[in-house]
Amino acid sequence: MSQKVILAYSGGLDTSVAIRWLKENYDYDVIAVTVDVGSEKDSAAVKEKALQVGAVKAVVVDAKEAFVKDYIFPALKAGAVYENVYPMATSLARPLIAKILTDVAQEEDAVAIAHGCTGKGNDQVRFEVVINALAPKMKIVAPAREWGMTREETIKYAEKYEIPVPVKSGHAYSVDENIWGRSVECGVLEDPWIEPPAEVYAWTKSSIDAPDQAAYCEISFEHGVPVALNGIAMNGLDLINELNQLAGLHGIGRIDHVENRLVGIKSREIYEAPAAVALLVAHQALEDLTLAKDQARFKLKVTQEFSDIIYNGLWFSANRLDLSAYIDSTQRFVSGLVRLKLSKGNCIVVGRKSPYSLYAHSLATYEKGDQFDQSAAPGFIHIFGLPVKTQAELQPRFNISAEKSDKGNNK
Ligand code: ARG
């Protein structure tokens, strides 16, 4: 009897060819596992295709709720975005998919796990690092990295074995999507100078086509997690789906990013992440209101580290776990309501309130009721400015204004 391999199966050309290729080259029986993290694919059809192409078994796992609860919301609480712009839909889903693959591998007594990633991307790293973390003895096979076929050769291989080749759309884009966002690369996008053609966008209107009338929406958070939209309590999945529709309609969440891949390549990617962008903006606004200055400053450093951890596939690491504990602690008072205005591609915070707000009107106001003691200011400034004053007196040569005039004189 042949040994079993678990294949991360998307239903696309590469993973379909891989089913056959794993049999031919390794004599493995393939169990195809498709993890539904919210792409628009018909999972029943994907499963059917796996069997038709030669898998001995095909499983579809609906992981949408777990994705929201255990991956998206921790990332949202962290404010995680890669290189300041990319909310990391793909990066966040990979550890969950890899975890499910290892679970199924253990249940099925499989000897190996296979994925369809090439040797140039981040996803191979994410899959394999997670598998190493969760099942250190598991063998990993990456057919598309090993077989060395060009796209044309892969298609020929598919035709030879009567593997259905997806109808060519005419555009050579590579797309990945889940509820946190959609990403598009390749084709004309490989030239960073070329403006993305309209056809690459599927979730968002252009700002020109977005409705003239702005939409307002109110998002309620509890401990950093969104729990209601426009006053209606919702589970995370419904809330994200709804916000994807609404913010997408208003042209929010288009991102054009030349990013630094983990494998040393710069790549140009177009993202659509309407709900992610709106939620990150709203969450930040609530933190502005409820975190003290030093908490906010320090958290920013953790955000940076946490984002890199996610992008680099290190979700299942002790370091990530430790930082998550810190992040959860910061969210104790991040509860309240944020009001957003969605208009022509802009997502603007127009209101925020919280029972734990640190904004004290009596301190901030310039009107009646001001309780800020202005007479304390001169003493504060005297001590705060003392080092600068002392230095200016004792090291006049390095005084900034003196330096300027020195240069002026030399000319
Ligand atoms: N560059 C992104 C990342 O590494 C997305 C990659 C998604 N793949 C794709 N075929 N568009 O997370």
Coordinates of N, CA and C in Angstrom, one line a residue, residues 111-271:
V111 N 2.7 10.5 5.9 CA 4.1 10.6 6.2 C 4.6 11.9 5.7
A112 N 3.8 12.7 4.9 CA 4.4 13.9 4.4 C 3.2 14.9 4.2
I113 N 3.7 16.2 4.1 CA 2.7 17.3 3.7 C 3.3 18.0 2.5
A114 N 2.4 18.3 1.5 CA 2.9 18.9 0.3 C 2.1 20.2 0.1
H115 N 2.8 21.2 -0.4 CA 2.1 22.5 -0.8 C 2.5 22.9 -2.2
G116 N 1.8 23.8 -2.8 CA 2.0 24.2 -4.2 C 2.8 25.4 -4.4
C117 N 3.5 25.9 -3.3 CA 4.3 27.1 -3.5 C 5.6 26.9 -4.3
T118 N 6.0 28.0 -4.9 CA 7.2 28.0 -5.7 C 8.4 28.3 -4.7
G119 N 9.6 28.4 -5.2 CA 10.7 28.7 -4.3 C 11.0 30.2 -4.2
K120 N 10.1 31.0 -4.7 CA 10.5 32.4 -4.7 C 9.7 33.3 -3.8
G121 N 8.6 32.7 -3.2 CA 7.7 33.5 -2.4 C 7.9 33.3 -0.9
N122 N 7.0 34.0 -0.2 CA 7.0 34.0 1.3 C 6.2 32.7 1.8
D123 N 5.2 32.3 1.0 CA 4.3 31.3 1.5 C 5.0 29.9 1.8
Q124 N 5.9 29.6 0.9 CA 6.7 28.3 1.2 C 7.3 28.4 2.6
V125 N 7.9 29.5 2.9 CA 8.5 29.7 4.2 C 7.5 29.6 5.3
R126 N 6.3 30.3 5.2 CA 5.3 30.2 6.2 C 4.8 28.8 6.4
F127 N 4.5 28.1 5.4 CA 4.0 26.8 5.5 C 5.0 25.9 6.2
E128 N 6.2 26.0 5.8 CA 7.2 25.0 6.3 C 7.6 25.3 7.7
V129 N 7.8 26.6 8.0 CA 8.2 26.9 9.4 C 7.1 26.5 10.4
V130 N 5.8 26.7 10.0 CA 4.7 26.3 10.9 C 4.7 24.7 11.0
I131 N 4.9 24.0 9.9 CA 4.9 22.6 10.0 C 6.0 22.1 10.9
N132 N 7.2 22.8 10.7 CA 8.3 22.4 11.6 C 8.0 22.6 13.0
A133 N 7.2 23.7 13.3 CA 6.9 24.0 14.7 C 5.9 23.1 15.3
L134 N 5.0 22.6 14.5 CA 3.9 21.8 15.0 C 4.1 20.3 14.8
A135 N 4.8 19.9 13.8 CA 5.1 18.5 13.6 C 6.5 18.4 13.1
P136 N 7.5 18.5 14.1 CA 8.9 18.7 13.7 C 9.5 17.5 12.8
K137 N 8.8 16.3 12.9 CA 9.4 15.2 12.2 C 8.8 15.0 10.8
M138 N 7.8 15.8 10.5 CA 7.0 15.6 9.3 C 7.9 15.9 8.0
K139 N 7.8 15.1 7.0 CA 8.5 15.4 5.8 C 7.6 16.4 5.0
I140 N 8.3 17.3 4.3 CA 7.6 18.3 3.5 C 8.0 18.2 2.0
V141 N 7.1 18.2 1.1 CA 7.4 18.2 -0.3 C 6.8 19.4 -1.0
A142 N 7.5 20.0 -1.8 CA 7.1 21.2 -2.5 C 7.2 20.9 -4.0
P143 N 6.2 20.2 -4.6 CA 6.3 19.8 -6.0 C 6.7 21.0 -7.0
A144 N 6.0 22.1 -6.8 CA 6.2 23.2 -7.8 C 7.6 23.8 -7.7
R145 N 8.3 23.5 -6.5 CA 9.6 24.0 -6.4 C 10.6 23.0 -7.0
E146 N 10.1 21.7 -7.0 CA 11.0 20.6 -7.4 C 10.9 20.3 -8.9
W147 N 9.7 20.5 -9.5 CA 9.5 19.9 -10.8 C 10.2 20.7 -11.9
G148 N 10.4 22.0 -11.7 CA 11.2 22.8 -12.7 C 10.4 22.9 -14.0
M149 N 9.1 22.9 -14.0 CA 8.4 23.1 -15.2 C 8.0 24.5 -15.4
T150 N 8.0 25.0 -16.6 CA 7.5 26.4 -16.9 C 5.9 26.2 -16.9
R151 N 5.3 27.4 -17.0 CA 3.8 27.3 -17.0 C 3.3 26.5 -18.2
E152 N 3.9 26.7 -19.3 CA 3.5 26.0 -20.5 C 3.7 24.5 -20.3
E153 N 4.8 24.1 -19.7 CA 5.1 22.7 -19.5 C 4.1 22.1 -18.5
T154 N 3.7 22.9 -17.5 CA 2.7 22.5 -16.5 C 1.4 22.2 -17.2
I155 N 1.0 23.1 -18.2 CA -0.2 22.9 -18.9 C -0.2 21.7 -19.8
K156 N 1.0 21.4 -20.4 CA 1.2 20.2 -21.2 C 1.0 19.0 -20.4
Y157 N 1.6 19.0 -19.2 CA 1.6 17.9 -18.2 C 0.1 17.7 -17.9
A158 N -0.6 18.7 -17.6 CA -2.0 18.6 -17.2 C -2.8 18.0 -18.4
E159 N -2.6 18.5 -19.6 CA -3.3 17.9 -20.7 C -3.1 16.4 -20.9
K160 N -1.8 16.1 -20.7 CA -1.4 14.7 -20.9 C -2.2 13.8 -20.0
Y161 N -2.5 14.2 -18.8 CA -3.2 13.4 -17.8 C -4.6 13.8 -17.6
E162 N -5.1 14.5 -18.6 CA -6.5 15.0 -18.6 C -6.9 15.7 -17.3
I163 N -6.0 16.5 -16.9 CA -6.3 17.4 -15.7 C -6.9 18.7 -16.3
P164 N -8.1 19.1 -15.9 CA -8.7 20.3 -16.4 C -7.8 21.5 -16.2
V165 N -7.6 22.3 -17.2 CA -6.8 23.5 -17.1 C -7.8 24.6 -17.0
P166 N -7.7 25.5 -16.0 CA -8.7 26.6 -15.9 C -8.6 27.4 -17.1
V167 N -9.8 27.9 -17.5 CA -9.9 28.8 -18.7 C -9.0 30.0 -18.5
K168 N -8.1 30.2 -19.5 CA -7.2 31.3 -19.3 C -8.0 32.6 -19.5
S169 N -7.8 33.5 -18.5 CA -8.6 34.7 -18.5 C -8.0 35.7 -19.4
G170 N -6.8 35.4 -19.9 CA -6.1 36.4 -20.8 C -5.1 37.2 -20.0
H171 N -5.3 37.3 -18.7 CA -4.4 38.1 -17.9 C -3.7 37.1 -16.9
A172 N -2.4 37.3 -16.9 CA -1.6 36.3 -16.1 C -1.4 36.8 -14.7
Y173 N -2.5 37.1 -14.0 CA -2.4 37.5 -12.6 C -2.4 36.3 -11.7
S174 N -1.7 36.5 -10.6 CA -1.8 35.5 -9.5 C -2.6 36.2 -8.4
V175 N -3.6 35.5 -8.0 CA -4.5 36.1 -7.0 C -4.6 35.2 -5.8
D176 N -4.7 35.8 -4.6 CA -5.0 35.0 -3.4 C -6.0 35.9 -2.6
E177 N -7.0 35.2 -2.0 CA -7.9 36.0 -1.3 C -8.5 35.2 -0.1
N178 N -8.9 36.0 0.9 CA -9.6 35.5 2.0 C -10.3 36.7 2.6
I179 N -11.1 36.4 3.7 CA -12.0 37.6 4.2 C -11.2 38.8 4.6
W180 N -9.9 38.7 4.9 CA -9.2 39.9 5.4 C -8.6 40.7 4.2
G181 N -8.7 40.1 3.0 CA -8.2 40.8 1.9 C -7.9 40.0 0.7
R182 N -7.5 40.7 -0.4 CA -7.3 40.0 -1.7 C -6.0 40.6 -2.2
S183 N -5.2 39.7 -2.8 CA -3.9 40.2 -3.3 C -3.7 39.8 -4.8
V184 N -3.1 40.6 -5.6 CA -2.9 40.4 -7.0 C -1.5 40.7 -7.4
E185 N -0.8 39.8 -8.0 CA 0.5 40.1 -8.5 C 0.7 39.5 -9.9
C186 N 1.9 39.7 -10.5 CA 2.2 39.2 -11.8 C 1.6 40.0 -13.0
G187 N 1.8 39.5 -14.2 CA 1.3 40.2 -15.4 C 1.9 41.6 -15.5
V188 N 1.1 42.6 -15.9 CA 1.6 44.0 -16.1 C 2.0 44.6 -14.8
L189 N 1.5 44.0 -13.7 CA 1.9 44.6 -12.4 C 3.4 44.5 -12.0
E190 N 4.0 43.6 -12.8 CA 5.5 43.4 -12.5 C 6.3 44.6 -12.9
D191 N 5.7 45.6 -13.6 CA 6.4 46.8 -13.9 C 5.8 47.9 -12.9
P192 N 6.6 48.3 -11.9 CA 6.1 49.1 -10.8 C 5.7 50.5 -11.3
W193 N 6.0 50.8 -12.6 CA 5.7 52.1 -13.2 C 4.3 52.1 -13.7
I194 N 3.8 50.9 -14.1 CA 2.5 50.8 -14.7 C 1.3 50.9 -13.7
E195 N 0.4 51.8 -14.0 CA -0.8 51.9 -13.1 C -1.6 50.7 -13.3
P196 N -2.1 50.1 -12.1 CA -2.9 48.9 -12.2 C -4.1 49.1 -13.1
P197 N -4.3 48.2 -14.1 CA -5.5 48.3 -14.9 C -6.8 48.0 -14.0
A198 N -7.9 48.6 -14.4 CA -9.1 48.4 -13.6 C -9.5 47.0 -13.3
E199 N -9.1 46.1 -14.3 CA -9.5 44.7 -14.1 C -8.9 43.9 -12.9
V200 N -7.8 44.5 -12.3 CA -7.2 43.8 -11.2 C -8.1 43.9 -9.9
Y201 N -9.0 44.9 -9.9 CA -9.8 45.1 -8.7 C -11.1 44.3 -8.8
A202 N -11.4 43.7 -7.7 CA -12.7 42.9 -7.7 C -13.6 43.3 -6.5
W203 N -13.0 43.9 -5.5 CA -13.7 44.1 -4.2 C -14.0 45.6 -4.0
T204 N -13.3 46.4 -4.7 CA -13.5 47.9 -4.5 C -13.8 48.7 -5.7
K205 N -14.6 49.7 -5.5 CA -14.9 50.6 -6.6 C -13.7 51.6 -6.7
S206 N -13.5 52.2 -7.8 CA -12.5 53.3 -7.9 C -13.1 54.5 -7.2
S207 N -12.3 55.4 -6.8 CA -12.9 56.6 -6.1 C -13.8 57.3 -7.0
I208 N -13.6 57.3 -8.3 CA -14.4 58.0 -9.3 C -15.8 57.3 -9.4
D209 N -15.8 56.0 -9.4 CA -17.1 55.3 -9.5 C -17.8 55.1 -8.1
A210 N -17.2 55.5 -7.1 CA -17.8 55.3 -5.7 C -19.0 56.3 -5.7
P211 N -20.0 56.0 -4.8 CA -21.1 56.9 -4.7 C -20.7 58.3 -4.3
D212 N -21.4 59.3 -4.8 CA -21.1 60.7 -4.4 C -21.5 61.0 -3.0
Q213 N -22.5 60.3 -2.6 CA -23.0 60.4 -1.2 C -22.1 59.6 -0.2
A214 N -21.5 60.3 0.8 CA -20.7 59.6 1.7 C -21.5 58.7 2.6
A215 N -20.9 57.6 3.1 CA -21.6 56.7 4.1 C -21.0 56.9 5.4
Y216 N -21.8 56.9 6.4 CA -21.2 56.9 7.8 C -21.4 55.5 8.4
C217 N -20.4 55.1 9.1 CA -20.7 53.8 9.8 C -20.0 53.9 11.2
E218 N -20.7 53.2 12.2 CA -20.2 53.2 13.5 C -19.8 51.8 13.9
I219 N -18.6 51.7 14.5 CA -18.1 50.4 14.8 C -17.9 50.4 16.4
S220 N -18.5 49.4 17.0 CA -18.3 49.2 18.5 C -17.2 48.2 18.7
F221 N -16.3 48.5 19.7 CA -15.3 47.6 20.0 C -15.4 47.3 21.5
E222 N -15.0 46.0 21.8 CA -14.9 45.6 23.2 C -13.5 45.0 23.3
H223 N -12.7 45.6 24.2 CA -11.3 45.1 24.4 C -10.6 44.9 23.1
G224 N -10.7 45.9 22.2 CA -10.0 45.9 20.9 C -10.6 45.1 19.8
V225 N -11.7 44.4 20.1 CA -12.4 43.6 19.1 C -13.7 44.2 18.7
P226 N -13.9 44.3 17.3 CA -15.2 44.9 16.9 C -16.4 43.9 17.2
V227 N -17.4 44.4 17.7 CA -18.5 43.6 18.1 C -19.9 44.0 17.5
A228 N -19.9 45.2 17.0 CA -21.2 45.7 16.4 C -20.9 46.7 15.3
L229 N -21.8 46.7 14.3 CA -21.7 47.6 13.2 C -23.0 48.4 13.1
N230 N -22.9 49.7 13.2 CA -24.1 50.5 13.2 C -25.2 50.1 14.2
G231 N -24.7 49.8 15.4 CA -25.6 49.4 16.5 C -26.1 48.0 16.5
I232 N -25.7 47.2 15.4 CA -26.2 45.8 15.4 C -25.1 44.9 15.8
A233 N -25.3 44.2 16.9 CA -24.3 43.2 17.3 C -24.1 42.1 16.3
M234 N -22.9 41.8 16.0 CA -22.6 40.8 15.0 C -21.4 40.0 15.3
N235 N -21.3 38.8 14.8 CA -20.1 38.0 15.0 C -19.0 38.6 14.1
G236 N -17.8 38.3 14.4 CA -16.7 38.9 13.6 C -16.7 38.6 12.1
L237 N -17.1 37.4 11.8 CA -17.1 37.1 10.4 C -18.2 37.9 9.6
D238 N -19.4 38.0 10.2 CA -20.4 38.8 9.5 C -20.0 40.3 9.4
L239 N -19.4 40.7 10.5 CA -19.0 42.1 10.5 C -18.0 42.5 9.5
I240 N -17.0 41.6 9.3 CA -16.0 41.8 8.3 C -16.6 41.7 6.9
N241 N -17.4 40.7 6.7 CA -18.0 40.6 5.4 C -18.8 41.8 5.0
E242 N -19.6 42.3 6.0 CA -20.4 43.5 5.7 C -19.6 44.7 5.5
L243 N -18.5 44.8 6.2 CA -17.7 46.0 6.1 C -16.9 45.9 4.7
N244 N -16.6 44.7 4.3 CA -15.9 44.6 3.0 C -16.8 45.1 1.9
Q245 N -18.1 44.8 2.0 CA -19.1 45.3 1.0 C -19.2 46.8 1.1
L246 N -19.4 47.3 2.3 CA -19.7 48.8 2.4 C -18.5 49.6 2.1
A247 N -17.4 49.3 2.7 CA -16.1 50.1 2.5 C -15.7 49.9 1.0
G248 N -15.8 48.7 0.5 CA -15.4 48.4 -0.9 C -16.2 49.3 -1.9
L249 N -17.5 49.4 -1.6 CA -18.4 50.2 -2.4 C -17.9 51.7 -2.5
H250 N -17.3 52.1 -1.3 CA -16.9 53.5 -1.3 C -15.4 53.7 -1.6
G251 N -14.8 52.6 -2.2 CA -13.5 52.7 -2.8 C -12.4 52.7 -1.7
I252 N -12.7 52.1 -0.6 CA -11.7 52.0 0.5 C -10.9 50.7 0.5
G253 N -9.6 50.8 0.7 CA -8.8 49.6 0.9 C -8.0 49.2 -0.3
R254 N -7.8 50.0 -1.3 CA -6.9 49.7 -2.4 C -5.4 50.1 -2.0
I255 N -4.5 49.1 -2.1 CA -3.2 49.4 -1.7 C -2.2 48.9 -2.8
D256 N -1.3 49.8 -3.2 CA -0.3 49.4 -4.3 C 1.0 49.5 -3.6
H257 N 1.6 48.3 -3.4 CA 2.8 48.2 -2.5 C 3.9 47.5 -3.2
V258 N 5.1 48.1 -3.2 CA 6.3 47.4 -3.6 C 6.9 46.9 -2.3
E259 N 6.8 45.6 -2.0 CA 7.2 45.1 -0.7 C 8.5 44.3 -0.7
N260 N 9.0 44.2 0.5 CA 10.3 43.4 0.7 C 9.9 42.0 1.1
R261 N 10.0 41.0 0.2 CA 9.7 39.7 0.6 C 10.8 39.1 1.5
L262 N 10.5 38.1 2.2 CA 11.4 37.5 3.1 C 12.6 36.9 2.4
V263 N 12.3 36.4 1.1 CA 13.4 35.7 0.4 C 14.3 36.7 -0.4
G264 N 14.2 38.0 0.0 CA 15.2 38.9 -0.6 C 14.7 39.6 -1.9
I265 N 13.5 39.4 -2.4 CA 13.1 40.0 -3.6 C 12.1 41.1 -3.3
K266 N 12.2 42.2 -4.0 CA 11.1 43.2 -3.9 C 10.0 42.8 -4.9
S267 N 8.8 42.9 -4.5 CA 7.7 42.5 -5.4 C 6.6 43.6 -5.4
R268 N 6.0 43.8 -6.5 CA 4.9 44.7 -6.5 C 3.6 44.0 -6.4
E269 N 2.8 44.4 -5.5 CA 1.5 43.7 -5.2 C 0.4 44.7 -5.1
I270 N -0.8 44.3 -5.6 CA -2.0 45.2 -5.4 C -2.8 44.4 -4.4
Y271 N -3.3 45.2 -3.3 CA -4.1 44.6 -2.3 C -5.5 45.3 -2.3

